[in-house]
GROMACS .gro file of C-alpha atoms in nm:
model
  514
    1MET     CA    1   2.334   0.422   0.146
    2ALA     CA    2   2.350   0.098   0.350
    3ALA     CA    3   2.611   0.232   0.592
    4GLY     CA    4   2.380   0.513   0.700
    5THR     CA    5   2.064   0.306   0.725
    6ALA     CA    6   1.902   0.115   1.011
    7PHE     CA    7   1.637  -0.144   0.927
    8THR     CA    8   1.376  -0.251   1.183
    9LEU     CA    9   1.215  -0.573   1.059
   10VAL     CA   10   0.872  -0.649   1.207
   11PRO     CA   11   0.715  -0.997   1.167
   12GLY     CA   12   0.360  -1.106   1.100
   13LEU     CA   13   0.105  -1.308   1.294
   14HIS     CA   14   0.226  -1.586   1.526
   15THR     CA   15   0.593  -1.528   1.447
   16GLY     CA   16   0.887  -1.342   1.597
   17GLY     CA   17   1.212  -1.186   1.492
   18TRP     CA   18   1.349  -1.530   1.402
   19VAL     CA   19   1.176  -1.512   1.061
   20TRP     CA   20   1.391  -1.209   0.974
   21GLN     CA   21   1.727  -1.327   1.114
   22ASP     CA   22   1.875  -1.442   0.782
   23VAL     CA   23   1.773  -1.120   0.608
   24ALA     CA   24   1.901  -0.910   0.899
   25GLY     CA   25   2.240  -1.082   0.880
   26ARG     CA   26   2.269  -1.006   0.510
   27LEU     CA   27   2.176  -0.641   0.565
   28ARG     CA   28   2.450  -0.614   0.829
   29GLU     CA   29   2.698  -0.769   0.585
   30ALA     CA   30   2.604  -0.486   0.346
   31GLY     CA   31   2.697  -0.233   0.614
   32ALA     CA   32   2.353  -0.146   0.750
   33GLU     CA   33   2.214  -0.171   1.100
   34ALA     CA   34   1.941  -0.434   1.117
   35TYR     CA   35   1.714  -0.531   1.405
   36ALA     CA   36   1.481  -0.829   1.376
   37LEU     CA   37   1.207  -0.737   1.623
   38THR     CA   38   1.020  -0.984   1.837
   39PRO     CA   39   0.713  -0.793   1.956
   40THR     CA   40   0.587  -0.809   2.312
   41GLY     CA   41   0.416  -1.136   2.393
   42MET     CA   42   0.551  -1.313   2.085
   43GLY     CA   43   0.839  -1.498   2.258
   44GLY     CA   44   1.197  -1.387   2.298
   45GLY     CA   45   1.179  -1.338   2.674
   46ASN     CA   46   0.908  -1.074   2.669
   47THR     CA   47   0.658  -1.175   2.936
   48GLU     CA   48   0.349  -0.958   2.893
   49GLY     CA   49   0.207  -1.235   2.677
   50ALA     CA   50  -0.165  -1.242   2.613
   51GLY     CA   51  -0.214  -0.894   2.755
   52ALA     CA   52  -0.023  -0.729   2.472
   53ASP     CA   53  -0.209  -0.514   2.221
   54LEU     CA   54  -0.131  -0.312   1.909
   55ALA     CA   55  -0.022  -0.013   2.120
   56ALA     CA   56   0.237  -0.232   2.293
   57HIS     CA   57   0.376  -0.344   1.958
   58ILE     CA   58   0.390   0.014   1.831
   59ALA     CA   59   0.589   0.098   2.144
   60ASP     CA   60   0.827  -0.189   2.065
   61VAL     CA   61   0.895  -0.042   1.720
   62LEU     CA   62   0.940   0.308   1.866
   63ARG     CA   63   1.208   0.179   2.104
   64ALA     CA   64   1.393   0.029   1.808
   65VAL     CA   65   1.366   0.357   1.617
   66ASP     CA   66   1.498   0.556   1.913
   67ALA     CA   67   1.787   0.312   1.965
   68ALA     CA   68   1.905   0.324   1.603
   69GLN     CA   69   2.244   0.487   1.548
   70ALA     CA   70   2.204   0.550   1.173
   71ALA     CA   71   2.059   0.870   1.035
   72ASP     CA   72   1.800   0.694   0.818
   73VAL     CA   73   1.558   0.445   0.973
   74VAL     CA   74   1.366   0.211   0.744
   75LEU     CA   75   1.068   0.031   0.899
   76VAL     CA   76   0.980  -0.300   0.734
   77GLY     CA   77   0.652  -0.477   0.809
   78HIS     CA   78   0.524  -0.813   0.689
   79CYS     CA   79   0.160  -0.918   0.719
   80TYR     CA   80   0.034  -0.801   1.061
   81GLY     CA   81   0.369  -0.624   1.112
   82VAL     CA   82   0.263  -0.334   0.888
   83HIS     CA   83   0.027  -0.211   1.162
   84PRO     CA   84   0.288  -0.142   1.433
   85VAL     CA   85   0.522  -0.010   1.161
   86LEU     CA   86   0.269   0.247   1.041
   87GLY     CA   87   0.169   0.336   1.395
   88ALA     CA   88   0.532   0.402   1.486
   89ALA     CA   89   0.602   0.602   1.170
   90ARG     CA   90   0.311   0.830   1.257
   91ARG     CA   91   0.480   0.913   1.586
   92ARG     CA   92   0.837   0.950   1.454
   93PRO     CA   93   0.809   1.091   1.100
   94GLU     CA   94   1.127   1.293   1.148
   95ARG     CA   95   1.328   0.973   1.215
   96VAL     CA   96   1.171   0.736   0.962
   97ALA     CA   97   1.315   0.768   0.611
   98ARG     CA   98   1.096   0.501   0.453
   99ILE     CA   99   0.828   0.241   0.523
  100VAL     CA  100   0.842  -0.093   0.342
  101LEU     CA  101   0.528  -0.309   0.333
  102VAL     CA  102   0.615  -0.668   0.242
  103ASP     CA  103   0.337  -0.845   0.048
  104THR     CA  104   0.066  -0.677   0.252
  105PRO     CA  105  -0.190  -0.408   0.162
  106MET     CA  106  -0.186  -0.068   0.330
  107PRO     CA  107  -0.431  -0.049   0.621
  108GLN     CA  108  -0.637   0.266   0.654
  109ASP     CA  109  -0.709   0.482   0.956
  110GLY     CA  110  -0.936   0.299   1.199
  111ASP     CA  111  -0.877  -0.048   1.051
  112THR     CA  112  -0.827  -0.336   1.290
  113PRO     CA  113  -0.548  -0.582   1.203
  114ALA     CA  114  -0.814  -0.855   1.194
  115ALA     CA  115  -0.958  -0.694   0.878
  116LEU     CA  116  -0.638  -0.774   0.684
  117VAL     CA  117  -0.597  -1.137   0.793
  118PRO     CA  118  -0.560  -1.311   0.454
  119ALA     CA  119  -0.740  -1.635   0.546
  120GLN     CA  120  -1.104  -1.560   0.463
  121GLY     CA  121  -1.270  -1.795   0.712
  122LEU     CA  122  -1.050  -1.680   1.000
  123ARG     CA  123  -1.090  -1.313   0.903
  124GLU     CA  124  -1.468  -1.338   0.907
  125GLU     CA  125  -1.465  -1.516   1.243
  126LEU     CA  126  -1.235  -1.255   1.398
  127LEU     CA  127  -1.445  -0.965   1.269
  128ARG     CA  128  -1.760  -1.132   1.400
  129ARG     CA  129  -1.605  -1.162   1.745
  130ILE     CA  130  -1.499  -0.797   1.739
  131ALA     CA  131  -1.849  -0.689   1.638
  132GLU     CA  132  -1.993  -0.891   1.927
  133GLY     CA  133  -1.767  -0.711   2.171
  134GLY     CA  134  -1.498  -0.960   2.260
  135PRO     CA  135  -1.303  -1.270   2.163
  136GLY     CA  136  -1.405  -1.502   2.448
  137GLN     CA  137  -1.032  -1.575   2.488
  138ARG     CA  138  -0.709  -1.382   2.537
  139GLU     CA  139  -0.509  -1.535   2.254
  140LEU     CA  140  -0.554  -1.672   1.904
  141ALA     CA  141  -0.403  -2.019   1.871
  142PRO     CA  142  -0.135  -2.059   1.603
  143PRO     CA  143  -0.242  -2.224   1.278
  144THR     CA  144  -0.169  -2.579   1.173
  145ASP     CA  145   0.046  -2.646   0.867
  146GLU     CA  146  -0.269  -2.649   0.652
  147GLY     CA  147  -0.390  -2.331   0.819
  148TRP     CA  148  -0.065  -2.151   0.738
  149ARG     CA  149  -0.123  -2.220   0.370
  150THR     CA  150  -0.446  -2.019   0.380
  151PHE     CA  151  -0.239  -1.716   0.485
  152GLY     CA  152  -0.047  -1.710   0.159
  153SER     CA  153   0.154  -1.897  -0.100
  154PHE     CA  154   0.430  -2.135   0.016
  155GLU     CA  155   0.603  -2.094  -0.322
  156GLY     CA  156   0.980  -2.120  -0.274
  157LEU     CA  157   0.945  -2.236   0.085
  158GLY     CA  158   1.124  -2.569   0.132
  159PRO     CA  159   0.991  -2.845   0.363
  160ALA     CA  160   1.228  -2.751   0.645
  161ALA     CA  161   1.124  -2.383   0.641
  162ALA     CA  162   0.756  -2.476   0.621
  163ALA     CA  163   0.796  -2.710   0.919
  164GLU     CA  164   0.979  -2.438   1.113
  165LEU     CA  165   0.698  -2.192   1.046
  166THR     CA  166   0.451  -2.434   1.205
  167GLY     CA  167   0.681  -2.557   1.480
  168ARG     CA  168   0.788  -2.213   1.606
  169ALA     CA  169   0.451  -2.040   1.578
  170VAL     CA  170   0.318  -1.884   1.899
  171PRO     CA  171  -0.028  -1.765   2.007
  172GLN     CA  172  -0.124  -1.414   1.893
  173PRO     CA  173  -0.249  -1.180   2.168
  174TRP     CA  174  -0.609  -1.087   2.098
  175GLY     CA  175  -0.554  -0.716   2.160
  176THR     CA  176  -0.312  -0.698   1.869
  177LEU     CA  177  -0.594  -0.800   1.634
  178ALA     CA  178  -0.888  -0.605   1.775
  179GLN     CA  179  -0.737  -0.262   1.847
  180PRO     CA  180  -0.796  -0.010   1.564
  181LEU     CA  181  -0.493   0.150   1.401
  182GLU     CA  182  -0.469   0.529   1.432
  183LEU     CA  183  -0.314   0.648   1.109
  184LYS     CA  184  -0.369   1.024   1.094
  185GLY     CA  185  -0.064   1.240   1.044
  186ALA     CA  186   0.264   1.218   0.857
  187ALA     CA  187   0.265   0.846   0.775
  188ALA     CA  188  -0.079   0.873   0.618
  189SER     CA  189  -0.024   1.205   0.444
  190GLY     CA  190   0.281   1.104   0.245
  191ALA     CA  191   0.551   1.273   0.453
  192VAL     CA  192   0.712   0.928   0.483
  193PRO     CA  193   0.774   0.746   0.151
  194VAL     CA  194   0.629   0.396   0.123
  195THR     CA  195   0.755   0.102  -0.084
  196GLY     CA  196   0.529  -0.197  -0.144
  197VAL     CA  197   0.709  -0.527  -0.204
  198LEU     CA  198   0.477  -0.735  -0.424
  199CYS     CA  199   0.535  -1.111  -0.407
  200THR     CA  200   0.410  -1.224  -0.745
  201ALA     CA  201   0.372  -1.593  -0.658
  202ASN     CA  202   0.126  -1.483  -0.391
  203GLY     CA  203  -0.091  -1.310  -0.650
  204SER     CA  204   0.021  -0.949  -0.615
  205SER     CA  205   0.194  -0.752  -0.889
  206LEU     CA  206   0.221  -0.401  -1.024
  207ALA     CA  207  -0.009  -0.499  -1.312
  208ILE     CA  208  -0.281  -0.603  -1.066
  209VAL     CA  209  -0.238  -0.279  -0.868
  210GLU     CA  210  -0.291  -0.084  -1.190
  211GLN     CA  211  -0.599  -0.293  -1.278
  212VAL     CA  212  -0.747  -0.195  -0.940
  213LEU     CA  213  -0.668   0.170  -1.005
  214ALA     CA  214  -0.832   0.155  -1.348
  215LEU     CA  215  -1.172   0.089  -1.188
  216GLY     CA  216  -1.159   0.431  -1.026
  217ASP     CA  217  -1.251   0.325  -0.672
  218PRO     CA  218  -1.169   0.627  -0.450
  219ARG     CA  219  -1.076   0.389  -0.166
  220PHE     CA  220  -0.768   0.282  -0.361
  221ARG     CA  221  -0.643   0.613  -0.498
  222TYR     CA  222  -0.364   0.604  -0.242
  223LEU     CA  223  -0.205   0.321  -0.443
  224ALA     CA  224  -0.093   0.579  -0.700
  225ALA     CA  225  -0.001   0.850  -0.449
  226PRO     CA  226   0.330   1.029  -0.516
  227HIS     CA  227   0.491   0.881  -0.202
  228MET     CA  228   0.406   0.521  -0.306
  229SER     CA  229   0.631   0.297  -0.518
  230TYR     CA  230   0.660  -0.075  -0.581
  231LEU     CA  231   0.916  -0.352  -0.623
  232GLU     CA  232   0.833  -0.709  -0.725
  233LEU     CA  233   0.977  -1.038  -0.602
  234ALA     CA  234   0.901  -1.371  -0.769
  235THR     CA  235   0.825  -1.579  -0.461
  236GLY     CA  236   0.545  -1.656  -0.216
  237HIS     CA  237   0.416  -1.484   0.095
  238TRP     CA  238   0.724  -1.549   0.312
  239PRO     CA  239   1.010  -1.400   0.108
  240MET     CA  240   1.233  -1.361   0.414
  241LEU     CA  241   1.232  -1.742   0.442
  242SER     CA  242   1.208  -1.844   0.077
  243GLU     CA  243   1.443  -1.583  -0.075
  244PRO     CA  244   1.643  -1.417   0.205
  245ALA     CA  245   1.925  -1.294  -0.020
  246ALA     CA  246   1.687  -1.145  -0.277
  247THR     CA  247   1.476  -0.996   0.001
  248ALA     CA  248   1.776  -0.825   0.158
  249GLN     CA  249   1.878  -0.682  -0.179
  250LEU     CA  250   1.525  -0.557  -0.240
  251LEU     CA  251   1.519  -0.383   0.099
  252LEU     CA  252   1.849  -0.211   0.018
  253ARG     CA  253   1.704  -0.098  -0.316
  254ALA     CA  254   1.391   0.031  -0.143
  255ALA     CA  255   1.604   0.223   0.108
  256ALA     CA  256   1.791   0.380  -0.186
  257GLY     CA  257   1.461   0.507  -0.326
  258GLU     CA  258   1.424   0.255  -0.609
  259GLY     CA  259   1.079   0.144  -0.716
  260THR     CA  260   0.809   0.198  -0.978
  261ALA     CA  261   0.504   0.415  -0.933
  262ALA     CA  262   0.164   0.270  -1.018
  263ARG     CA  263  -0.018   0.438  -1.304
  264GLY     CA  264  -0.381   0.528  -1.268
  265PRO     CA  265  -0.612   0.627  -1.555
  266SER     CA  266  -0.478   0.923  -1.756
  267ALA     CA  267  -0.658   1.250  -1.697
  268GLY     CA  268  -0.928   1.312  -1.955
  269GLU     CA  269  -0.916   0.957  -2.096
  270PRO     CA  270  -1.169   0.687  -2.014
  271PRO     CA  271  -1.031   0.387  -1.824
  272VAL     CA  272  -0.965   0.079  -2.034
  273HIS     CA  273  -1.285  -0.098  -1.930
  274LEU     CA  274  -1.497   0.194  -2.058
  275ARG     CA  275  -1.345   0.217  -2.405
  276PRO     CA  276  -1.547   0.095  -2.707
  277PHE     CA  277  -1.597  -0.274  -2.780
  278LEU     CA  278  -1.379  -0.394  -3.067
  279ILE     CA  279  -1.679  -0.505  -3.276
  280ASP     CA  280  -1.950  -0.262  -3.379
  281VAL     CA  281  -2.259  -0.467  -3.290
  282PRO     CA  282  -2.608  -0.319  -3.333
  283GLU     CA  283  -2.824  -0.267  -3.027
  284HIS     CA  284  -3.107  -0.509  -2.958
  285PRO     CA  285  -3.412  -0.469  -2.736
  286ARG     CA  286  -3.303  -0.487  -2.373
  287GLU     CA  287  -3.515  -0.596  -2.080
  288ARG     CA  288  -3.394  -0.522  -1.726
  289VAL     CA  289  -3.509  -0.732  -1.431
  290GLY     CA  290  -3.336  -0.646  -1.105
  291ARG     CA  291  -2.964  -0.704  -1.152
  292VAL     CA  292  -3.019  -0.892  -1.480
  293ASP     CA  293  -3.033  -0.753  -1.836
  294LEU     CA  294  -3.163  -0.962  -2.127
  295HIS     CA  295  -3.067  -0.854  -2.480
  296LEU     CA  296  -3.330  -1.007  -2.705
  297PRO     CA  297  -3.280  -1.121  -3.066
  298GLU     CA  298  -3.502  -0.983  -3.339
  299GLY     CA  299  -3.812  -1.178  -3.440
  300ASP     CA  300  -4.092  -1.344  -3.251
  301GLU     CA  301  -4.004  -1.706  -3.312
  302GLY     CA  302  -4.025  -1.945  -3.021
  303PRO     CA  303  -3.797  -1.944  -2.717
  304ARG     CA  304  -3.427  -1.894  -2.791
  305PRO     CA  305  -3.116  -2.026  -2.622
  306ALA     CA  306  -2.940  -1.794  -2.377
  307VAL     CA  307  -2.579  -1.702  -2.305
  308VAL     CA  308  -2.521  -1.561  -1.956
  309PHE     CA  309  -2.208  -1.344  -1.929
  310VAL     CA  310  -2.043  -1.329  -1.586
  311HIS     CA  311  -1.799  -1.044  -1.515
  312GLY     CA  312  -1.496  -1.054  -1.288
  313GLY     CA  313  -1.381  -0.818  -1.018
  314PRO     CA  314  -1.383  -0.726  -0.741
  315VAL     CA  315  -1.576  -0.424  -0.868
  316PRO     CA  316  -1.629  -0.142  -0.616
  317GLU     CA  317  -1.985  -0.133  -0.486
  318GLY     CA  318  -2.030   0.230  -0.588
  319ALA     CA  319  -1.872   0.199  -0.934
  320ARG     CA  320  -2.074   0.362  -1.210
  321PRO     CA  321  -2.154   0.247  -1.467
  322THR     CA  322  -2.194  -0.105  -1.336
  323PRO     CA  323  -2.049  -0.398  -1.537
  324ARG     CA  324  -2.366  -0.470  -1.734
  325ASP     CA  325  -2.327  -0.124  -1.890
  326TRP     CA  326  -1.956  -0.157  -1.962
  327PRO     CA  327  -1.890  -0.159  -2.338
  328ALA     CA  328  -1.735  -0.506  -2.338
  329PHE     CA  329  -2.034  -0.673  -2.171
  330LEU     CA  330  -2.284  -0.477  -2.378
  331GLY     CA  331  -2.088  -0.586  -2.684
  332TYR     CA  332  -2.082  -0.953  -2.589
  333ALA     CA  333  -2.454  -0.959  -2.504
  334ARG     CA  334  -2.549  -0.779  -2.827
  335LEU     CA  335  -2.329  -1.016  -3.026
  336ALA     CA  336  -2.510  -1.314  -2.875
  337ALA     CA  337  -2.845  -1.154  -2.968
  338GLU     CA  338  -2.717  -1.082  -3.321
  339LEU     CA  339  -2.634  -1.454  -3.353
  340GLY     CA  340  -2.985  -1.555  -3.246
  341ALA     CA  341  -2.953  -1.614  -2.871
  342VAL     CA  342  -3.062  -1.412  -2.570
  343GLY     CA  343  -2.755  -1.232  -2.440
  344VAL     CA  344  -2.765  -1.191  -2.063
  345THR     CA  345  -2.554  -0.980  -1.828
  346VAL     CA  346  -2.576  -0.977  -1.448
  347ASP     CA  347  -2.443  -0.730  -1.194
  348HIS     CA  348  -2.337  -0.982  -0.932
  349ARG     CA  349  -2.203  -0.846  -0.603
  350LEU     CA  350  -1.836  -0.935  -0.611
  351HIS     CA  351  -1.719  -0.617  -0.439
  352ASP     CA  352  -1.440  -0.778  -0.234
  353VAL     CA  353  -1.244  -1.103  -0.244
  354ALA     CA  354  -1.459  -1.216   0.050
  355ASP     CA  355  -1.772  -1.194  -0.171
  356PHE     CA  356  -1.732  -1.494  -0.402
  357ALA     CA  357  -2.003  -1.697  -0.225
  358ARG     CA  358  -2.249  -1.408  -0.252
  359ALA     CA  359  -2.158  -1.351  -0.617
  360ALA     CA  360  -2.205  -1.722  -0.690
  361GLN     CA  361  -2.555  -1.705  -0.543
  362ASP     CA  362  -2.632  -1.396  -0.753
  363VAL     CA  363  -2.531  -1.586  -1.067
  364GLN     CA  364  -2.744  -1.886  -0.969
  365ASP     CA  365  -3.043  -1.659  -0.909
  366ALA     CA  366  -2.986  -1.485  -1.243
  367VAL     CA  367  -2.972  -1.816  -1.428
  368ALA     CA  368  -3.297  -1.930  -1.266
  369LEU     CA  369  -3.463  -1.603  -1.371
  370VAL     CA  370  -3.333  -1.637  -1.727
  371ARG     CA  371  -3.442  -2.000  -1.766
  372ALA     CA  372  -3.795  -1.905  -1.656
  373HIS     CA  373  -3.821  -1.614  -1.902
  374PRO     CA  374  -4.077  -1.670  -2.184
  375ARG     CA  375  -3.825  -1.575  -2.454
  376VAL     CA  376  -3.569  -1.831  -2.332
  377ASP     CA  377  -3.546  -2.203  -2.400
  378GLY     CA  378  -3.451  -2.313  -2.048
  379ASP     CA  379  -3.295  -2.633  -2.179
  380ARG     CA  380  -3.037  -2.449  -2.391
  381VAL     CA  381  -2.818  -2.225  -2.178
  382ALA     CA  382  -2.448  -2.144  -2.183
  383LEU     CA  383  -2.250  -1.965  -1.912
  384TRP     CA  384  -1.961  -1.740  -2.017
  385PHE     CA  385  -1.717  -1.631  -1.744
  386LEU     CA  386  -1.453  -1.361  -1.785
  387SER     CA  387  -1.142  -1.277  -1.582
  388THR     CA  388  -1.177  -1.346  -1.207
  389GLY     CA  389  -1.539  -1.440  -1.276
  390GLY     CA  390  -1.382  -1.767  -1.390
  391LEU     CA  391  -1.373  -1.878  -1.026
  392LEU     CA  392  -1.754  -1.871  -1.026
  393SER     CA  393  -1.757  -2.148  -1.287
  394ALA     CA  394  -1.638  -2.399  -1.026
  395ASP     CA  395  -1.984  -2.505  -0.903
  396TRP     CA  396  -2.120  -2.550  -1.256
  397LEU     CA  397  -1.822  -2.762  -1.362
  398ALA     CA  398  -1.842  -2.974  -1.048
  399ALA     CA  399  -2.205  -3.075  -1.114
  400PRO     CA  400  -2.323  -2.966  -1.461
  401PRO     CA  401  -2.705  -2.959  -1.488
  402PRO     CA  402  -2.852  -3.121  -1.802
  403TRP     CA  403  -2.967  -2.787  -1.950
  404LEU     CA  404  -2.616  -2.638  -1.935
  405ARG     CA  405  -2.486  -2.689  -2.289
  406CYS     CA  406  -2.151  -2.512  -2.264
  407VAL     CA  407  -1.917  -2.318  -2.035
  408ALA     CA  408  -1.703  -2.044  -2.191
  409LEU     CA  409  -1.401  -1.886  -2.022
  410THR     CA  410  -1.221  -1.575  -2.145
  411TYR     CA  411  -0.878  -1.479  -1.997
  412PRO     CA  412  -1.002  -1.647  -1.679
  413LEU     CA  413  -0.861  -1.697  -1.334
  414LEU     CA  414  -0.920  -2.065  -1.260
  415ALA     CA  415  -0.779  -2.103  -0.910
  416PRO     CA  416  -0.780  -1.839  -0.635
  417LEU     CA  417  -0.465  -1.632  -0.600
  418PRO     CA  418  -0.297  -1.748  -0.278
  419GLY     CA  419  -0.306  -1.415  -0.098
  420TRP     CA  420  -0.682  -1.384  -0.140
  421GLY     CA  421  -0.778  -1.649   0.114
  422VAL     CA  422  -1.078  -1.752  -0.098
  423GLU     CA  423  -1.252  -2.067   0.018
  424ARG     CA  424  -1.155  -2.397  -0.142
  425ARG     CA  425  -1.490  -2.428  -0.322
  426PHE     CA  426  -1.389  -2.183  -0.598
  427GLN     CA  427  -1.126  -2.388  -0.780
  428PRO     CA  428  -1.232  -2.465  -1.139
  429ALA     CA  429  -0.888  -2.614  -1.209
  430ARG     CA  430  -0.989  -2.885  -0.962
  431THR     CA  431  -1.365  -2.919  -1.021
  432VAL     CA  432  -1.325  -2.951  -1.400
  433ARG     CA  433  -1.236  -3.315  -1.336
  434ASP     CA  434  -1.606  -3.370  -1.259
  435ALA     CA  435  -1.741  -3.189  -1.565
  436GLY     CA  436  -1.787  -3.506  -1.770
  437ARG     CA  437  -1.844  -3.424  -2.137
  438LEU     CA  438  -1.957  -3.065  -2.080
  439PRO     CA  439  -1.797  -2.860  -2.360
  440VAL     CA  440  -1.566  -2.576  -2.260
  441VAL     CA  441  -1.462  -2.288  -2.488
  442LEU     CA  442  -1.148  -2.125  -2.350
  443THR     CA  443  -1.008  -1.796  -2.486
  444ARG     CA  444  -0.643  -1.774  -2.386
  445VAL     CA  445  -0.438  -1.456  -2.426
  446GLY     CA  446  -0.065  -1.466  -2.493
  447ARG     CA  447   0.020  -1.162  -2.284
  448GLU     CA  448  -0.148  -1.285  -1.968
  449SER     CA  449   0.003  -1.230  -1.622
  450PRO     CA  450   0.203  -1.535  -1.507
  451GLU     CA  451  -0.025  -1.575  -1.204
  452PHE     CA  452  -0.341  -1.609  -1.417
  453ALA     CA  453  -0.168  -1.808  -1.692
  454ALA     CA  454  -0.052  -2.075  -1.446
  455THR     CA  455  -0.411  -2.144  -1.336
  456VAL     CA  456  -0.521  -2.174  -1.700
  457GLU     CA  457  -0.249  -2.428  -1.777
  458ASP     CA  458  -0.343  -2.630  -1.467
  459PHE     CA  459  -0.706  -2.625  -1.581
  460VAL     CA  460  -0.622  -2.740  -1.934
  461ALA     CA  461  -0.407  -3.024  -1.797
  462ALA     CA  462  -0.677  -3.139  -1.554
  463ALA     CA  463  -0.946  -3.123  -1.824
  464GLY     CA  464  -0.728  -3.328  -2.057
  465GLU     CA  465  -0.672  -3.597  -1.795
  466ALA     CA  466  -1.047  -3.613  -1.725
  467GLY     CA  467  -1.151  -3.619  -2.092
  468VAL     CA  468  -1.338  -3.287  -2.073
  469PRO     CA  469  -1.360  -3.140  -2.426
  470VAL     CA  470  -1.191  -2.799  -2.430
  471ARG     CA  471  -1.176  -2.585  -2.741
  472ILE     CA  472  -0.898  -2.332  -2.703
  473VAL     CA  473  -0.911  -2.000  -2.886
  474ASP     CA  474  -0.561  -1.856  -2.867
  475VAL     CA  475  -0.490  -1.485  -2.908
  476PRO     CA  476  -0.108  -1.469  -2.885
  477SER     CA  477  -0.074  -1.091  -2.913
  478ALA     CA  478  -0.363  -1.002  -2.678
  479ARG     CA  479  -0.368  -0.917  -2.312
  480HIS     CA  480  -0.622  -0.934  -2.030
  481GLY     CA  481  -0.933  -0.732  -2.121
  482PHE     CA  482  -0.827  -0.708  -2.486
  483GLU     CA  483  -1.180  -0.637  -2.615
  484THR     CA  484  -1.155  -0.265  -2.542
  485TYR     CA  485  -0.798  -0.174  -2.622
  486ASP     CA  486  -0.603  -0.423  -2.834
  487ASP     CA  487  -0.551  -0.416  -3.209
  488PRO     CA  488  -0.879  -0.552  -3.344
  489GLY     CA  489  -0.724  -0.797  -3.595
  490ASP     CA  490  -0.667  -1.123  -3.408
  491ALA     CA  491  -0.874  -0.998  -3.115
  492ARG     CA  492  -1.185  -0.949  -3.329
  493ARG     CA  493  -1.133  -1.291  -3.485
  494ALA     CA  494  -1.103  -1.453  -3.142
  495VAL     CA  495  -1.425  -1.300  -3.009
  496GLY     CA  496  -1.616  -1.412  -3.318
  497GLU     CA  497  -1.465  -1.761  -3.311
  498ALA     CA  498  -1.546  -1.810  -2.943
  499ALA     CA  499  -1.903  -1.679  -2.987
  500ARG     CA  500  -1.970  -1.909  -3.281
  501ALA     CA  501  -1.828  -2.207  -3.090
  502VAL     CA  502  -2.058  -2.138  -2.795
  503LEU     CA  503  -2.365  -2.090  -3.015
  504ALA     CA  504  -2.291  -2.417  -3.193
  505HIS     CA  505  -2.347  -2.601  -2.863
  506LEU     CA  506  -2.687  -2.430  -2.825
  507SER     CA  507  -2.840  -2.565  -3.144
  508PRO     CA  508  -3.191  -2.712  -3.120
  509GLY     CA  509  -3.245  -3.075  -3.041
  510PRO     CA  510  -3.093  -3.307  -2.785
  511LYS     CA  511  -2.778  -3.183  -2.620
  512THR     CA  512  -2.452  -3.315  -2.759
  513ARG     CA  513  -2.148  -3.305  -2.539
  514GLY     CA  514  -1.813  -3.371  -2.694
   0.00000   0.00000   0.00000
């Protein structure tokens, strides 16, 4: 197929066609046409400069499409480059055989490119400026070396390539960030097939796509659309620089129609997170206060210790039921109550990867409410974080209060995935060094994704160096979210073992750490 294919390769923010030159050369060696585009105002002799906007860059891609000699045109966009690619495909659906999105989510109709900038702080600043009606400047200055690293993982990128990325970066015209993308028509409807290249070292993978689909958020149904498929590449956010040969081969495979479709929930079957908890635990009286549920143990003895369970996400804002009514969290909270503690769940507002600060505040507010409750001994509290909720443990590990007797972590994420752009604060693998003798109970699954598993191993190593006592409960055969779909043998044992370990640290009397 290569001989009849023309690739137009469109770069991301602050870069030009130079980032694609090595890949383009390899595609030509395979017999394809390949054009590494430098958009207007991004260098390469184009002089419109700061006045360029998204429409100008769409026009640049259209000229490349019209100039192609091959019958099949494949448009390849990286980072910001997906916006002019999609805009051009909408206008030339009869010429475009395929769209390839390299390590970048699919924008939706009306989105501004600023909304997909991966660096959280910069994204929020850009969106604020747009909302206020203007940037106050014509161009966005290129990032420093440290700033580039907030855009995505440098995995596989050698020192020379990293230095070149910084040294050759150019200002980004403001209009290319603020102009909304019009995406109605063939490119949006599925007339043009789309391949997503998922760079796993940057935190994207087919497994994560399918986890998003399992939550049933209608905003992301397009991820499993018939015209969508996926290929994975084990490198960071700049595969054209870190793995040019593998990237060229992947683009040839995409052009040939290779790729795997993402699977959503099966029709008529509940999604994994709504299947029954693996332990049949009796219900206990439940008290609901705002976003907090307290599952109370039987008996009227004095105040009891509390275990606060913190879910992961992001969970769509309109998802129903909310996490505190998911079988796994009901099961955990009831199990804590069955063992004599107050089991607490909280619907924190982690609806997007930009929401970790808000979710952290929700958890703090929930803990304050729980400690003040008459049925709770405020000096005996444990916090139990699951999945991506593990990032919210960072503050508590960095400065453990005296009443916090234990932190539990179950198949956690313990450092932000690079492509998320989450602020530096949420890095438990770093803050655990300040946890002192605070006990940690860590449930580790053997079939974890490599991206999550790497953060767990970094956490365990850092805790060991700092002398933080970590009890590891290993479940070799289990996977992420095992409580609602794995074989209950080892999985049931692991849940019980972790719960008993946590409750042991909540026994009456002075706290004992270690």
